[in-house]
Amino acid sequence: MPTMMKAAIFIEPGRIELDDKPVPDIGPNDALIRITTTTICGTDVHILKGEYPVAKGLTIGHEPVGVIEKLGSNVLGYEEGQRVIAGAICPSGYSNACLDGLCSQDGQHHKHGLKPMGGWRFGNTIDGTQAEYVLVPDAMANLSPVPDGLTDEQVLMCPDIMSTGFSGAEAGKIKIGDTVVVFAQGPIGLCATAGAKLCGATTIIAVDSVPERLEIARKMGADHTIDFRSTDPVAEVMKITDGRGVDVAIEALGLQETFENCLRVLKPGGTLSSLGVYSGDLTIPLDAFSAGLGDNKIVTSLCPGGKERMRRLMEVVASGRVDLKPLVTHRYTLDNIVEAYDLFSHQRDGVLKVAITPN
């Protein structure tokens, strides 16, 4: 067992570098995972740009696929050498928030047991997964065995992208027969499109400007695609819906423009389901909000986590109902992760998701 490992470390805004760090020591409730595959998320790019603050020296990343290297003395029901994933959100399982079904807002050591985004620990408040090893806290609440027959890349989207995208559809309470629009078809938007289909939507509209992404959106379940560079997306959505508007609009980018467009295409009583990570203030235009009297709902979601969520997502993958393999467009080794960040952050070469492996 080595004592040192390679890890992608936040240095300062604009700099994430590969360096050596000690392999984590685990406590009685933790597990040490040897990472076999991880990836880079749009949130990691927000960290790289300094738009989301984290401590200098923190290992970045929150999407682990790996093998159990070592188990804490209190951890039961798992074996060393077992293939597992853990969610990007790794709740304690015992806080007030967790026991109220709000694992993402886990405030385990806070007075009322609630903390905004408190369940997001990897690459935020503790060392993350873009490394050779990662400590998984509260392992019995978070480790989910990978079913036999599923590859690392098949389950790589489960810890965050798939869970987050699906949550946009779930939070919007999509019903059978609903009409849904998803603004932005990056990895999360594509998973939101797939989630809308699984939830029962029968008219799904995908909005983006990249032809390859719109093509994948069709494969994920979109019935209509809109290129916003050539068409006013609000006018086109209203045309497709014969002026009715959509039951649910999912915002999957985090910009004022897409947020506002979602509001403008909602039917009276419709729901805006927001998944975007916003880096500035949002404003709500009065006309699009029907002066606050349109019976509309605005709901936000943070990626659901925990082992049962991961189990269910892997069951969806195993069933063949969703194929997320096309989302992995590039592959790099950990030694070349800085190059991978450069590609991903500048969205070159049609990149969607990058698989990072130890070698």
PDB file of N, CA, C and O in Angstrom, residues 8-57:
ATOM      1  N   ALA A   8      -5.132  15.871  -8.431  1.00  0.00           N
ATOM      2  CA  ALA A   8      -5.351  17.170  -9.079  1.00  0.00           C
ATOM      3  C   ALA A   8      -5.768  18.164  -8.003  1.00  0.00           C
ATOM      4  O   ALA A   8      -6.816  18.013  -7.372  1.00  0.00           O
ATOM      5  N   ILE A   9      -4.933  19.184  -7.803  1.00  0.00           N
ATOM      6  CA  ILE A   9      -5.067  20.073  -6.653  1.00  0.00           C
ATOM      7  C   ILE A   9      -5.366  21.499  -7.111  1.00  0.00           C
ATOM      8  O   ILE A   9      -4.755  22.006  -8.065  1.00  0.00           O
ATOM      9  N   PHE A  10      -6.323  22.135  -6.414  1.00  0.00           N
ATOM     10  CA  PHE A  10      -6.608  23.549  -6.682  1.00  0.00           C
ATOM     11  C   PHE A  10      -5.485  24.400  -6.087  1.00  0.00           C
ATOM     12  O   PHE A  10      -5.220  24.342  -4.887  1.00  0.00           O
ATOM     13  N   ILE A  11      -4.830  25.181  -6.941  1.00  0.00           N
ATOM     14  CA  ILE A  11      -3.730  26.050  -6.509  1.00  0.00           C
ATOM     15  C   ILE A  11      -4.233  27.473  -6.284  1.00  0.00           C
ATOM     16  O   ILE A  11      -4.053  28.061  -5.218  1.00  0.00           O
ATOM     17  N   GLU A  12      -4.889  28.018  -7.297  1.00  0.00           N
ATOM     18  CA  GLU A  12      -5.452  29.366  -7.265  1.00  0.00           C
ATOM     19  C   GLU A  12      -6.369  29.489  -8.473  1.00  0.00           C
ATOM     20  O   GLU A  12      -6.349  28.634  -9.360  1.00  0.00           O
ATOM     21  N   PRO A  13      -7.206  30.525  -8.525  1.00  0.00           N
ATOM     22  CA  PRO A  13      -8.057  30.674  -9.712  1.00  0.00           C
ATOM     23  C   PRO A  13      -7.232  30.631 -11.002  1.00  0.00           C
ATOM     24  O   PRO A  13      -6.233  31.330 -11.140  1.00  0.00           O
ATOM     25  N   GLY A  14      -7.642  29.739 -11.907  1.00  0.00           N
ATOM     26  CA  GLY A  14      -6.927  29.566 -13.158  1.00  0.00           C
ATOM     27  C   GLY A  14      -5.892  28.459 -13.129  1.00  0.00           C
ATOM     28  O   GLY A  14      -5.317  28.132 -14.167  1.00  0.00           O
ATOM     29  N   ARG A  15      -5.668  27.837 -11.954  1.00  0.00           N
ATOM     30  CA  ARG A  15      -4.636  26.795 -11.843  1.00  0.00           C
ATOM     31  C   ARG A  15      -5.107  25.608 -11.024  1.00  0.00           C
ATOM     32  O   ARG A  15      -5.364  25.726  -9.825  1.00  0.00           O
ATOM     33  N   ILE A  16      -5.266  24.471 -11.693  1.00  0.00           N
ATOM     34  CA  ILE A  16      -5.393  23.165 -11.046  1.00  0.00           C
ATOM     35  C   ILE A  16      -4.235  22.333 -11.576  1.00  0.00           C
ATOM     36  O   ILE A  16      -4.054  22.214 -12.783  1.00  0.00           O
ATOM     37  N   GLU A  17      -3.427  21.789 -10.675  1.00  0.00           N
ATOM     38  CA  GLU A  17      -2.219  21.091 -11.085  1.00  0.00           C
ATOM     39  C   GLU A  17      -2.154  19.705 -10.453  1.00  0.00           C
ATOM     40  O   GLU A  17      -2.713  19.473  -9.376  1.00  0.00           O
ATOM     41  N   LEU A  18      -1.445  18.810 -11.114  1.00  0.00           N
ATOM     42  CA  LEU A  18      -1.218  17.474 -10.575  1.00  0.00           C
ATOM     43  C   LEU A  18      -0.018  17.514  -9.646  1.00  0.00           C
ATOM     44  O   LEU A  18       1.036  18.042  -9.987  1.00  0.00           O
ATOM     45  N   ASP A  19      -0.198  16.969  -8.444  1.00  0.00           N
ATOM     46  CA  ASP A  19       0.897  16.966  -7.462  1.00  0.00           C
ATOM     47  C   ASP A  19       0.777  15.716  -6.594  1.00  0.00           C
ATOM     48  O   ASP A  19      -0.193  14.966  -6.691  1.00  0.00           O
ATOM     49  N   ASP A  20       1.761  15.530  -5.743  1.00  0.00           N
ATOM     50  CA  ASP A  20       1.738  14.401  -4.816  1.00  0.00           C
ATOM     51  C   ASP A  20       1.113  14.811  -3.490  1.00  0.00           C
ATOM     52  O   ASP A  20       1.349  15.925  -2.997  1.00  0.00           O
ATOM     53  N   LYS A  21       0.310  13.896  -2.932  1.00  0.00           N
ATOM     54  CA  LYS A  21      -0.298  14.091  -1.614  1.00  0.00           C
ATOM     55  C   LYS A  21      -0.258  12.761  -0.870  1.00  0.00           C
ATOM     56  O   LYS A  21      -0.201  11.691  -1.497  1.00  0.00           O
ATOM     57  N   PRO A  22      -0.325  12.794   0.444  1.00  0.00           N
ATOM     58  CA  PRO A  22      -0.410  11.530   1.188  1.00  0.00           C
ATOM     59  C   PRO A  22      -1.715  10.794   0.889  1.00  0.00           C
ATOM     60  O   PRO A  22      -2.763  11.425   0.700  1.00  0.00           O
ATOM     61  N   VAL A  23      -1.649   9.489   0.820  1.00  0.00           N
ATOM     62  CA  VAL A  23      -2.874   8.688   0.737  1.00  0.00           C
ATOM     63  C   VAL A  23      -3.664   8.923   2.025  1.00  0.00           C
ATOM     64  O   VAL A  23      -3.096   8.901   3.123  1.00  0.00           O
ATOM     65  N   PRO A  24      -4.977   9.161   1.945  1.00  0.00           N
ATOM     66  CA  PRO A  24      -5.744   9.504   3.154  1.00  0.00           C
ATOM     67  C   PRO A  24      -5.750   8.394   4.200  1.00  0.00           C
ATOM     68  O   PRO A  24      -5.793   7.205   3.864  1.00  0.00           O
ATOM     69  N   ASP A  25      -5.697   8.811   5.469  1.00  0.00           N
ATOM     70  CA  ASP A  25      -5.965   7.898   6.577  1.00  0.00           C
ATOM     71  C   ASP A  25      -7.473   7.874   6.809  1.00  0.00           C
ATOM     72  O   ASP A  25      -8.120   8.915   6.789  1.00  0.00           O
ATOM     73  N   ILE A  26      -8.029   6.680   6.997  1.00  0.00           N
ATOM     74  CA  ILE A  26      -9.480   6.590   7.169  1.00  0.00           C
ATOM     75  C   ILE A  26      -9.842   6.384   8.629  1.00  0.00           C
ATOM     76  O   ILE A  26      -9.073   5.831   9.419  1.00  0.00           O
ATOM     77  N   GLY A  27     -11.044   6.853   8.984  1.00  0.00           N
ATOM     78  CA  GLY A  27     -11.592   6.622  10.305  1.00  0.00           C
ATOM     79  C   GLY A  27     -12.463   5.381  10.326  1.00  0.00           C
ATOM     80  O   GLY A  27     -12.645   4.704   9.308  1.00  0.00           O
ATOM     81  N   PRO A  28     -13.060   5.070  11.466  1.00  0.00           N
ATOM     82  CA  PRO A  28     -13.821   3.812  11.609  1.00  0.00           C
ATOM     83  C   PRO A  28     -15.057   3.722  10.722  1.00  0.00           C
ATOM     84  O   PRO A  28     -15.498   2.610  10.396  1.00  0.00           O
ATOM     85  N   ASN A  29     -15.618   4.860  10.310  1.00  0.00           N
ATOM     86  CA  ASN A  29     -16.837   4.843   9.503  1.00  0.00           C
ATOM     87  C   ASN A  29     -16.563   5.080   8.017  1.00  0.00           C
ATOM     88  O   ASN A  29     -17.514   5.198   7.226  1.00  0.00           O
ATOM     89  N   ASP A  30     -15.287   5.162   7.651  1.00  0.00           N
ATOM     90  CA  ASP A  30     -14.911   5.541   6.289  1.00  0.00           C
ATOM     91  C   ASP A  30     -14.447   4.336   5.473  1.00  0.00           C
ATOM     92  O   ASP A  30     -14.279   3.238   5.984  1.00  0.00           O
ATOM     93  N   ALA A  31     -14.217   4.599   4.194  1.00  0.00           N
ATOM     94  CA  ALA A  31     -13.588   3.606   3.317  1.00  0.00           C
ATOM     95  C   ALA A  31     -12.574   4.317   2.435  1.00  0.00           C
ATOM     96  O   ALA A  31     -12.751   5.501   2.096  1.00  0.00           O
ATOM     97  N   LEU A  32     -11.517   3.610   2.087  1.00  0.00           N
ATOM     98  CA  LEU A  32     -10.539   4.119   1.130  1.00  0.00           C
ATOM     99  C   LEU A  32     -10.799   3.435  -0.208  1.00  0.00           C
ATOM    100  O   LEU A  32     -10.819   2.202  -0.288  1.00  0.00           O
ATOM    101  N   ILE A  33     -11.009   4.241  -1.233  1.00  0.00           N
ATOM    102  CA  ILE A  33     -11.307   3.721  -2.564  1.00  0.00           C
ATOM    103  C   ILE A  33     -10.136   4.009  -3.489  1.00  0.00           C
ATOM    104  O   ILE A  33      -9.642   5.142  -3.543  1.00  0.00           O
ATOM    105  N   ARG A  34      -9.696   2.992  -4.212  1.00  0.00           N
ATOM    106  CA  ARG A  34      -8.720   3.188  -5.286  1.00  0.00           C
ATOM    107  C   ARG A  34      -9.504   3.536  -6.550  1.00  0.00           C
ATOM    108  O   ARG A  34     -10.307   2.743  -7.022  1.00  0.00           O
ATOM    109  N   ILE A  35      -9.273   4.739  -7.046  1.00  0.00           N
ATOM    110  CA  ILE A  35     -10.037   5.234  -8.192  1.00  0.00           C
ATOM    111  C   ILE A  35      -9.611   4.502  -9.464  1.00  0.00           C
ATOM    112  O   ILE A  35      -8.421   4.404  -9.779  1.00  0.00           O
ATOM    113  N   THR A  36     -10.608   3.982 -10.196  1.00  0.00           N
ATOM    114  CA  THR A  36     -10.328   3.369 -11.495  1.00  0.00           C
ATOM    115  C   THR A  36     -10.787   4.260 -12.652  1.00  0.00           C
ATOM    116  O   THR A  36     -10.206   4.205 -13.730  1.00  0.00           O
ATOM    117  N   THR A  37     -11.824   5.063 -12.425  1.00  0.00           N
ATOM    118  CA  THR A  37     -12.267   6.042 -13.409  1.00  0.00           C
ATOM    119  C   THR A  37     -12.952   7.196 -12.695  1.00  0.00           C
ATOM    120  O   THR A  37     -13.713   6.987 -11.739  1.00  0.00           O
ATOM    121  N   THR A  38     -12.675   8.407 -13.148  1.00  0.00           N
ATOM    122  CA  THR A  38     -13.402   9.579 -12.675  1.00  0.00           C
ATOM    123  C   THR A  38     -13.554  10.523 -13.862  1.00  0.00           C
ATOM    124  O   THR A  38     -13.249  10.152 -15.001  1.00  0.00           O
ATOM    125  N   THR A  39     -14.024  11.739 -13.626  1.00  0.00           N
ATOM    126  CA  THR A  39     -14.264  12.651 -14.731  1.00  0.00           C
ATOM    127  C   THR A  39     -14.208  14.091 -14.235  1.00  0.00           C
ATOM    128  O   THR A  39     -14.012  14.336 -13.042  1.00  0.00           O
ATOM    129  N   ILE A  40     -14.354  15.012 -15.164  1.00  0.00           N
ATOM    130  CA  ILE A  40     -14.366  16.449 -14.864  1.00  0.00           C
ATOM    131  C   ILE A  40     -15.780  16.963 -15.071  1.00  0.00           C
ATOM    132  O   ILE A  40     -16.429  16.634 -16.066  1.00  0.00           O
ATOM    133  N   CYS A  41     -16.239  17.783 -14.148  1.00  0.00           N
ATOM    134  CA  CYS A  41     -17.603  18.322 -14.177  1.00  0.00           C
ATOM    135  C   CYS A  41     -17.558  19.825 -14.446  1.00  0.00           C
ATOM    136  O   CYS A  41     -16.544  20.484 -14.185  1.00  0.00           O
ATOM    137  N   GLY A  42     -18.671  20.353 -14.939  1.00  0.00           N
ATOM    138  CA  GLY A  42     -18.765  21.796 -15.122  1.00  0.00           C
ATOM    139  C   GLY A  42     -18.542  22.565 -13.830  1.00  0.00           C
ATOM    140  O   GLY A  42     -17.994  23.671 -13.836  1.00  0.00           O
ATOM    141  N   THR A  43     -18.940  21.965 -12.696  1.00  0.00           N
ATOM    142  CA  THR A  43     -18.699  22.612 -11.403  1.00  0.00           C
ATOM    143  C   THR A  43     -17.208  22.724 -11.118  1.00  0.00           C
ATOM    144  O   THR A  43     -16.745  23.708 -10.520  1.00  0.00           O
ATOM    145  N   ASP A  44     -16.430  21.731 -11.549  1.00  0.00           N
ATOM    146  CA  ASP A  44     -14.978  21.811 -11.389  1.00  0.00           C
ATOM    147  C   ASP A  44     -14.407  22.994 -12.172  1.00  0.00           C
ATOM    148  O   ASP A  44     -13.425  23.616 -11.748  1.00  0.00           O
ATOM    149  N   VAL A  45     -15.011  23.287 -13.316  1.00  0.00           N
ATOM    150  CA  VAL A  45     -14.569  24.435 -14.112  1.00  0.00           C
ATOM    151  C   VAL A  45     -14.906  25.738 -13.394  1.00  0.00           C
ATOM    152  O   VAL A  45     -14.118  26.696 -13.410  1.00  0.00           O
ATOM    153  N   HIS A  46     -16.072  25.787 -12.726  1.00  0.00           N
ATOM    154  CA  HIS A  46     -16.396  26.965 -11.901  1.00  0.00           C
ATOM    155  C   HIS A  46     -15.329  27.156 -10.820  1.00  0.00           C
ATOM    156  O   HIS A  46     -14.926  28.287 -10.517  1.00  0.00           O
ATOM    157  N   ILE A  47     -14.870  26.043 -10.227  1.00  0.00           N
ATOM    158  CA  ILE A  47     -13.806  26.112  -9.214  1.00  0.00           C
ATOM    159  C   ILE A  47     -12.512  26.613  -9.850  1.00  0.00           C
ATOM    160  O   ILE A  47     -11.837  27.497  -9.313  1.00  0.00           O
ATOM    161  N   LEU A  48     -12.150  26.036 -10.995  1.00  0.00           N
ATOM    162  CA  LEU A  48     -10.933  26.444 -11.692  1.00  0.00           C
ATOM    163  C   LEU A  48     -10.930  27.945 -11.981  1.00  0.00           C
ATOM    164  O   LEU A  48      -9.909  28.619 -11.792  1.00  0.00           O
ATOM    165  N   LYS A  49     -12.066  28.476 -12.387  1.00  0.00           N
ATOM    166  CA  LYS A  49     -12.157  29.894 -12.740  1.00  0.00           C
ATOM    167  C   LYS A  49     -12.276  30.815 -11.537  1.00  0.00           C
ATOM    168  O   LYS A  49     -12.265  32.038 -11.684  1.00  0.00           O
ATOM    169  N   GLY A  50     -12.397  30.231 -10.348  1.00  0.00           N
ATOM    170  CA  GLY A  50     -12.547  31.050  -9.151  1.00  0.00           C
ATOM    171  C   GLY A  50     -13.969  31.526  -8.925  1.00  0.00           C
ATOM    172  O   GLY A  50     -14.211  32.372  -8.055  1.00  0.00           O
ATOM    173  N   GLU A  51     -14.934  30.961  -9.665  1.00  0.00           N
ATOM    174  CA  GLU A  51     -16.332  31.375  -9.524  1.00  0.00           C
ATOM    175  C   GLU A  51     -17.004  30.679  -8.346  1.00  0.00           C
ATOM    176  O   GLU A  51     -18.050  31.119  -7.878  1.00  0.00           O
ATOM    177  N   TYR A  52     -16.400  29.581  -7.888  1.00  0.00           N
ATOM    178  CA  TYR A  52     -16.874  28.904  -6.680  1.00  0.00           C
ATOM    179  C   TYR A  52     -15.656  28.680  -5.795  1.00  0.00           C
ATOM    180  O   TYR A  52     -14.699  28.018  -6.209  1.00  0.00           O
ATOM    181  N   PRO A  53     -15.651  29.226  -4.585  1.00  0.00           N
ATOM    182  CA  PRO A  53     -14.432  29.184  -3.763  1.00  0.00           C
ATOM    183  C   PRO A  53     -14.243  27.854  -3.047  1.00  0.00           C
ATOM    184  O   PRO A  53     -15.168  27.297  -2.463  1.00  0.00           O
ATOM    185  N   VAL A  54     -13.009  27.334  -3.104  1.00  0.00           N
ATOM    186  CA  VAL A  54     -12.606  26.177  -2.300  1.00  0.00           C
ATOM    187  C   VAL A  54     -11.219  26.471  -1.728  1.00  0.00           C
ATOM    188  O   VAL A  54     -10.533  27.396  -2.165  1.00  0.00           O
ATOM    189  N   ALA A  55     -10.822  25.681  -0.770  1.00  0.00           N
ATOM    190  CA  ALA A  55      -9.530  25.896  -0.110  1.00  0.00           C
ATOM    191  C   ALA A  55      -8.380  25.555  -1.050  1.00  0.00           C
ATOM    192  O   ALA A  55      -8.451  24.595  -1.825  1.00  0.00           O
ATOM    193  N   LYS A  56      -7.322  26.340  -0.977  1.00  0.00           N
ATOM    194  CA  LYS A  56      -6.117  26.027  -1.738  1.00  0.00           C
ATOM    195  C   LYS A  56      -5.539  24.703  -1.247  1.00  0.00           C
ATOM    196  O   LYS A  56      -5.518  24.420  -0.052  1.00  0.00           O
ATOM    197  N   GLY A  57      -5.092  23.882  -2.196  1.00  0.00           N
ATOM    198  CA  GLY A  57      -4.541  22.582  -1.854  1.00  0.00           C
ATOM    199  C   GLY A  57      -5.568  21.458  -1.836  1.00  0.00           C
ATOM    200  O   GLY A  57      -5.206  20.289  -1.629  1.00  0.00           O
TER     201      GLY A  57
END
